[in-house]
Amino acid sequence: MLNIIKGLCIILSLTFLTGCGTKGLYHEDYVSKEIKPNLNKVSNTKVCLKDYANVIAVRSNSRPNVPATEIALNAGEINTNILNLFTKQYFTKVEKNCGNESIYIDSYIQSFKFDLHTFGGGEIFVLNNIKVFKDNKIILEKTYDIQADNKIVLGIFAIKDTAFDSVIELYHRALFEFYETEFKKDLIEGPFRILCQSGKITNTQGHRYEDRNRRRAICSRY
């Protein structure tokens, strides 16, 4: 019995010192509550998303008393699926790996890093290269530096099985928030004018006064 206890202690010690590996898989339920299904959608334009399946294996940035841990993140699959959910809020026709459509979005996760904190919580660091084509002409090309900590998901470290599950959820939710904020702003206010051309953006109900004037001014030029 004593030998068994000693053996368990050795195994636990090694686990703590060396960390372990975790698979980062796609879970739609992480962002399902953020999806807005009842928005007015563009129906006369087809959007094609380039489908990636790259897996990024990365070890955490170790801190005192926190074992180094590796996550094999399905970075490409998760990103493509999150982009798909985001895009389908605004367009009725969205497909993956299709031909030369009106709008083609190539979103590639170049790198992913994460950091676990000593007393719970964590941070993620993502580089996302995005190219958007309209009628085979590039209209947006940009590398986005996405950083987020566990404050984006209130209390996730209290309800998840492990801190690593929380990091994976954070990756999902940070991507969705990025598409809904920074990326969407670049599409609307940058060279991407599909929403203006379709007339959908002229529906400004619910926008602040300055946003309505700014968006109308943008659309009036196209």
Tab-separated table of C-alpha atoms in Angstrom:
chain	number	residue	atom	x	y	z
A	1	MET	CA	0.000	0.000	0.000
A	2	LEU	CA	2.846	2.344	0.913
A	3	ASN	CA	4.504	1.665	-2.455
A	4	ILE	CA	1.269	2.506	-4.275
A	5	ILE	CA	0.994	5.811	-2.432
A	6	LYS	CA	4.630	6.620	-3.222
A	7	GLY	CA	4.029	5.771	-6.875
A	8	LEU	CA	1.000	8.062	-7.049
A	9	CYS	CA	2.990	10.873	-5.448
A	10	ILE	CA	5.747	10.484	-8.032
A	11	ILE	CA	3.249	10.534	-10.913
A	12	LEU	CA	1.511	13.643	-9.545
A	13	SER	CA	4.842	15.370	-9.034
A	14	LEU	CA	5.944	14.636	-12.577
A	15	THR	CA	2.630	15.867	-13.940
A	16	PHE	CA	2.970	19.117	-12.039
A	17	LEU	CA	6.538	19.653	-13.154
A	18	THR	CA	6.179	18.769	-16.797
A	19	GLY	CA	2.627	19.795	-17.534
A	20	CYS	CA	0.440	17.955	-19.981
A	21	GLY	CA	-1.036	18.169	-23.450
A	22	THR	CA	-4.525	19.398	-24.324
A	23	LYS	CA	-6.374	19.274	-27.636
A	24	GLY	CA	-8.050	22.515	-28.625
A	25	LEU	CA	-11.207	21.579	-30.553
A	26	TYR	CA	-14.053	23.638	-31.977
A	27	HIS	CA	-17.087	24.177	-29.747
A	28	GLU	CA	-19.895	26.291	-31.187
A	29	ASP	CA	-21.561	26.572	-27.778
A	30	TYR	CA	-18.712	28.827	-26.626
A	31	VAL	CA	-20.052	31.652	-28.807
A	32	SER	CA	-23.630	30.618	-29.581
A	33	LYS	CA	-25.097	33.215	-27.200
A	34	GLU	CA	-23.259	36.000	-29.052
A	35	ILE	CA	-24.821	35.229	-32.443
A	36	LYS	CA	-27.527	37.618	-33.692
A	37	PRO	CA	-29.773	35.501	-35.953
A	38	ASN	CA	-32.425	38.122	-36.744
A	39	LEU	CA	-30.380	40.794	-38.498
A	40	ASN	CA	-31.281	41.986	-41.983
A	41	LYS	CA	-29.080	39.986	-44.339
A	42	VAL	CA	-27.595	40.688	-47.764
A	43	SER	CA	-29.181	38.163	-50.117
A	44	ASN	CA	-27.815	39.168	-53.533
A	45	THR	CA	-24.135	38.548	-52.765
A	46	LYS	CA	-22.378	35.228	-52.189
A	47	VAL	CA	-19.493	35.042	-49.728
A	48	CYS	CA	-16.807	32.377	-49.927
A	49	LEU	CA	-14.525	31.546	-46.993
A	50	LYS	CA	-11.191	29.840	-47.441
A	51	ASP	CA	-11.153	26.772	-45.226
A	52	TYR	CA	-8.059	26.127	-43.119
A	53	ALA	CA	-7.321	23.132	-40.906
A	54	ASN	CA	-3.886	24.005	-39.536
A	55	VAL	CA	-3.075	22.828	-36.013
A	56	ILE	CA	-0.757	24.922	-33.858
A	57	ALA	CA	1.023	23.122	-31.015
A	58	VAL	CA	2.314	25.610	-28.483
A	59	ARG	CA	3.503	25.531	-24.902
A	60	SER	CA	2.367	28.062	-22.350
A	61	ASN	CA	4.639	30.814	-21.127
A	62	SER	CA	5.492	29.318	-17.743
A	63	ARG	CA	5.254	31.298	-14.550
A	64	PRO	CA	6.318	30.275	-11.023
A	65	ASN	CA	4.222	27.370	-9.719
A	66	VAL	CA	2.496	26.992	-13.092
A	67	PRO	CA	3.619	23.944	-15.100
A	68	ALA	CA	4.408	24.416	-18.775
A	69	THR	CA	1.513	22.968	-20.737
A	70	GLU	CA	1.053	22.281	-24.417
A	71	ILE	CA	-2.143	22.863	-26.341
A	72	ALA	CA	-2.558	21.362	-29.803
A	73	LEU	CA	-5.016	23.968	-31.035
A	74	ASN	CA	-7.127	23.365	-34.134
A	75	ALA	CA	-6.491	27.013	-34.924
A	76	GLY	CA	-7.562	26.978	-38.569
A	77	GLU	CA	-10.762	24.975	-38.112
A	78	ILE	CA	-11.913	27.050	-35.142
A	79	ASN	CA	-11.150	30.330	-36.929
A	80	THR	CA	-12.948	29.308	-40.127
A	81	ASN	CA	-16.013	28.168	-38.189
A	82	ILE	CA	-16.118	31.346	-36.099
A	83	LEU	CA	-15.785	33.467	-39.245
A	84	ASN	CA	-18.587	31.409	-40.790
A	85	LEU	CA	-20.883	32.113	-37.827
A	86	PHE	CA	-20.034	35.809	-37.942
A	87	THR	CA	-20.565	36.152	-41.706
A	88	LYS	CA	-23.892	34.299	-41.709
A	89	GLN	CA	-25.306	36.999	-39.462
A	90	TYR	CA	-25.055	39.461	-42.370
A	91	PHE	CA	-25.182	37.332	-45.549
A	92	THR	CA	-27.605	34.574	-46.515
A	93	LYS	CA	-25.194	32.913	-48.952
A	94	VAL	CA	-21.986	31.805	-47.239
A	95	GLU	CA	-19.917	28.770	-48.230
A	96	LYS	CA	-16.451	27.324	-47.595
A	97	ASN	CA	-13.888	26.476	-50.269
A	98	CYS	CA	-16.033	27.615	-53.177
A	99	GLY	CA	-15.087	29.181	-56.497
A	100	ASN	CA	-14.650	32.784	-57.624
A	101	GLU	CA	-17.535	34.421	-55.811
A	102	SER	CA	-18.327	38.103	-55.374
A	103	ILE	CA	-16.684	38.181	-51.931
A	104	TYR	CA	-13.803	35.913	-50.947
A	105	ILE	CA	-12.358	36.026	-47.411
A	106	ASP	CA	-9.009	34.410	-46.634
A	107	SER	CA	-8.416	34.433	-42.878
A	108	TYR	CA	-5.304	32.578	-41.711
A	109	ILE	CA	-4.081	32.198	-38.128
A	110	GLN	CA	-0.353	32.772	-38.361
A	111	SER	CA	0.505	32.236	-34.707
A	112	PHE	CA	-1.060	31.521	-31.335
A	113	LYS	CA	0.458	31.852	-27.870
A	114	PHE	CA	-1.039	31.638	-24.419
A	115	ASP	CA	-0.027	32.361	-20.864
A	116	LEU	CA	-1.456	30.813	-17.698
A	117	HIS	CA	-1.329	32.871	-14.533
A	118	THR	CA	-0.322	31.561	-11.128
A	119	PHE	CA	-3.660	32.181	-9.419
A	120	GLY	CA	-5.947	31.329	-12.306
A	121	GLY	CA	-6.752	33.216	-15.452
A	122	GLY	CA	-4.794	33.501	-18.637
A	123	GLU	CA	-4.069	35.450	-21.788
A	124	ILE	CA	-3.924	34.642	-25.479
A	125	PHE	CA	-1.942	36.276	-28.280
A	126	VAL	CA	-3.022	35.693	-31.889
A	127	LEU	CA	-1.743	36.928	-35.248
A	128	ASN	CA	-4.428	36.731	-37.921
A	129	ASN	CA	-3.629	37.452	-41.590
A	130	ILE	CA	-6.725	38.450	-43.545
A	131	LYS	CA	-7.262	39.127	-47.229
A	132	VAL	CA	-10.621	40.079	-48.702
A	133	PHE	CA	-11.315	39.968	-52.433
A	134	LYS	CA	-14.230	41.489	-54.312
A	135	ASP	CA	-14.701	40.348	-57.903
A	136	ASN	CA	-11.175	38.868	-57.793
A	137	LYS	CA	-9.605	42.181	-56.734
A	138	ILE	CA	-8.036	42.505	-53.305
A	139	ILE	CA	-9.762	45.200	-51.257
A	140	LEU	CA	-8.431	44.472	-47.769
A	141	GLU	CA	-5.122	42.993	-46.659
A	142	LYS	CA	-4.103	43.281	-43.044
A	143	THR	CA	-2.437	41.393	-40.179
A	144	TYR	CA	-4.332	41.732	-36.919
A	145	ASP	CA	-2.740	41.384	-33.499
A	146	ILE	CA	-5.425	39.966	-31.214
A	147	GLN	CA	-4.858	39.864	-27.471
A	148	ALA	CA	-7.368	38.912	-24.800
A	149	ASP	CA	-7.442	37.774	-21.201
A	150	ASN	CA	-9.971	35.795	-19.232
A	151	LYS	CA	-11.913	38.935	-18.314
A	152	ILE	CA	-13.696	38.481	-21.646
A	153	VAL	CA	-15.359	35.361	-20.226
A	154	LEU	CA	-16.537	36.222	-16.726
A	155	GLY	CA	-15.984	33.422	-14.272
A	156	ILE	CA	-14.851	30.866	-16.832
A	157	PHE	CA	-12.099	29.554	-14.605
A	158	ALA	CA	-14.669	28.715	-11.963
A	159	ILE	CA	-16.891	26.647	-14.234
A	160	LYS	CA	-14.473	24.932	-16.595
A	161	ASP	CA	-12.803	21.602	-15.891
A	162	THR	CA	-9.303	23.005	-16.381
A	163	ALA	CA	-7.629	26.313	-17.035
A	164	PHE	CA	-6.692	24.980	-20.473
A	165	ASP	CA	-10.365	24.524	-21.412
A	166	SER	CA	-10.837	28.165	-20.459
A	167	VAL	CA	-7.994	29.231	-22.756
A	168	ILE	CA	-9.619	27.356	-25.639
A	169	GLU	CA	-12.962	29.026	-24.923
A	170	LEU	CA	-11.201	32.370	-24.713
A	171	TYR	CA	-9.721	31.779	-28.184
A	172	HIS	CA	-13.233	31.165	-29.575
A	173	ARG	CA	-14.790	34.187	-27.955
A	174	ALA	CA	-11.890	36.555	-28.641
A	175	LEU	CA	-12.059	35.687	-32.348
A	176	PHE	CA	-15.802	36.271	-32.488
A	177	GLU	CA	-15.446	39.613	-30.701
A	178	PHE	CA	-12.627	40.582	-33.077
A	179	TYR	CA	-14.779	39.875	-36.146
A	180	GLU	CA	-17.710	41.776	-34.636
A	181	THR	CA	-15.637	44.862	-33.826
A	182	GLU	CA	-12.304	45.553	-35.520
A	183	PHE	CA	-12.793	43.417	-38.628
A	184	LYS	CA	-16.380	44.563	-39.235
A	185	LYS	CA	-15.313	48.186	-38.848
A	186	ASP	CA	-12.595	47.725	-41.491
A	187	LEU	CA	-15.094	46.171	-43.871
A	188	ILE	CA	-17.633	48.953	-43.452
A	189	GLU	CA	-15.342	51.964	-43.236
A	190	GLY	CA	-12.522	50.672	-45.413
A	191	PRO	CA	-12.682	49.840	-49.121
A	192	PHE	CA	-15.333	47.142	-48.644
A	193	ARG	CA	-18.687	48.640	-49.689
A	194	ILE	CA	-21.015	45.681	-50.176
A	195	LEU	CA	-23.320	46.736	-47.338
A	196	CYS	CA	-23.617	50.216	-48.829
A	197	GLN	CA	-24.260	48.890	-52.314
A	198	SER	CA	-26.954	46.537	-51.066
A	199	GLY	CA	-28.735	49.326	-49.231
A	200	LYS	CA	-28.658	47.429	-45.946
A	201	ILE	CA	-26.409	49.931	-44.245
A	202	THR	CA	-28.922	52.717	-44.807
A	203	ASN	CA	-31.088	50.992	-42.197
A	204	THR	CA	-29.572	52.908	-39.293
A	205	GLN	CA	-32.192	52.195	-36.648
A	206	GLY	CA	-30.541	51.710	-33.276
A	207	HIS	CA	-27.286	53.438	-34.201
A	208	ARG	CA	-26.084	56.509	-32.369
A	209	TYR	CA	-26.632	59.884	-34.042
A	210	GLU	CA	-22.984	60.347	-35.071
A	211	ASP	CA	-22.825	56.767	-36.397
A	212	ARG	CA	-25.890	57.311	-38.581
A	213	ASN	CA	-24.413	60.457	-40.158
A	214	ARG	CA	-20.998	58.874	-40.639
A	215	ARG	CA	-22.384	55.751	-42.287
A	216	ARG	CA	-24.723	57.697	-44.532
A	217	ALA	CA	-21.772	59.856	-45.598
A	218	ILE	CA	-19.753	56.756	-46.420
A	219	CYS	CA	-22.532	55.248	-48.495
A	220	SER	CA	-23.301	58.470	-50.296
A	221	ARG	CA	-19.876	58.330	-51.939
A	222	TYR	CA	-20.548	54.937	-53.569
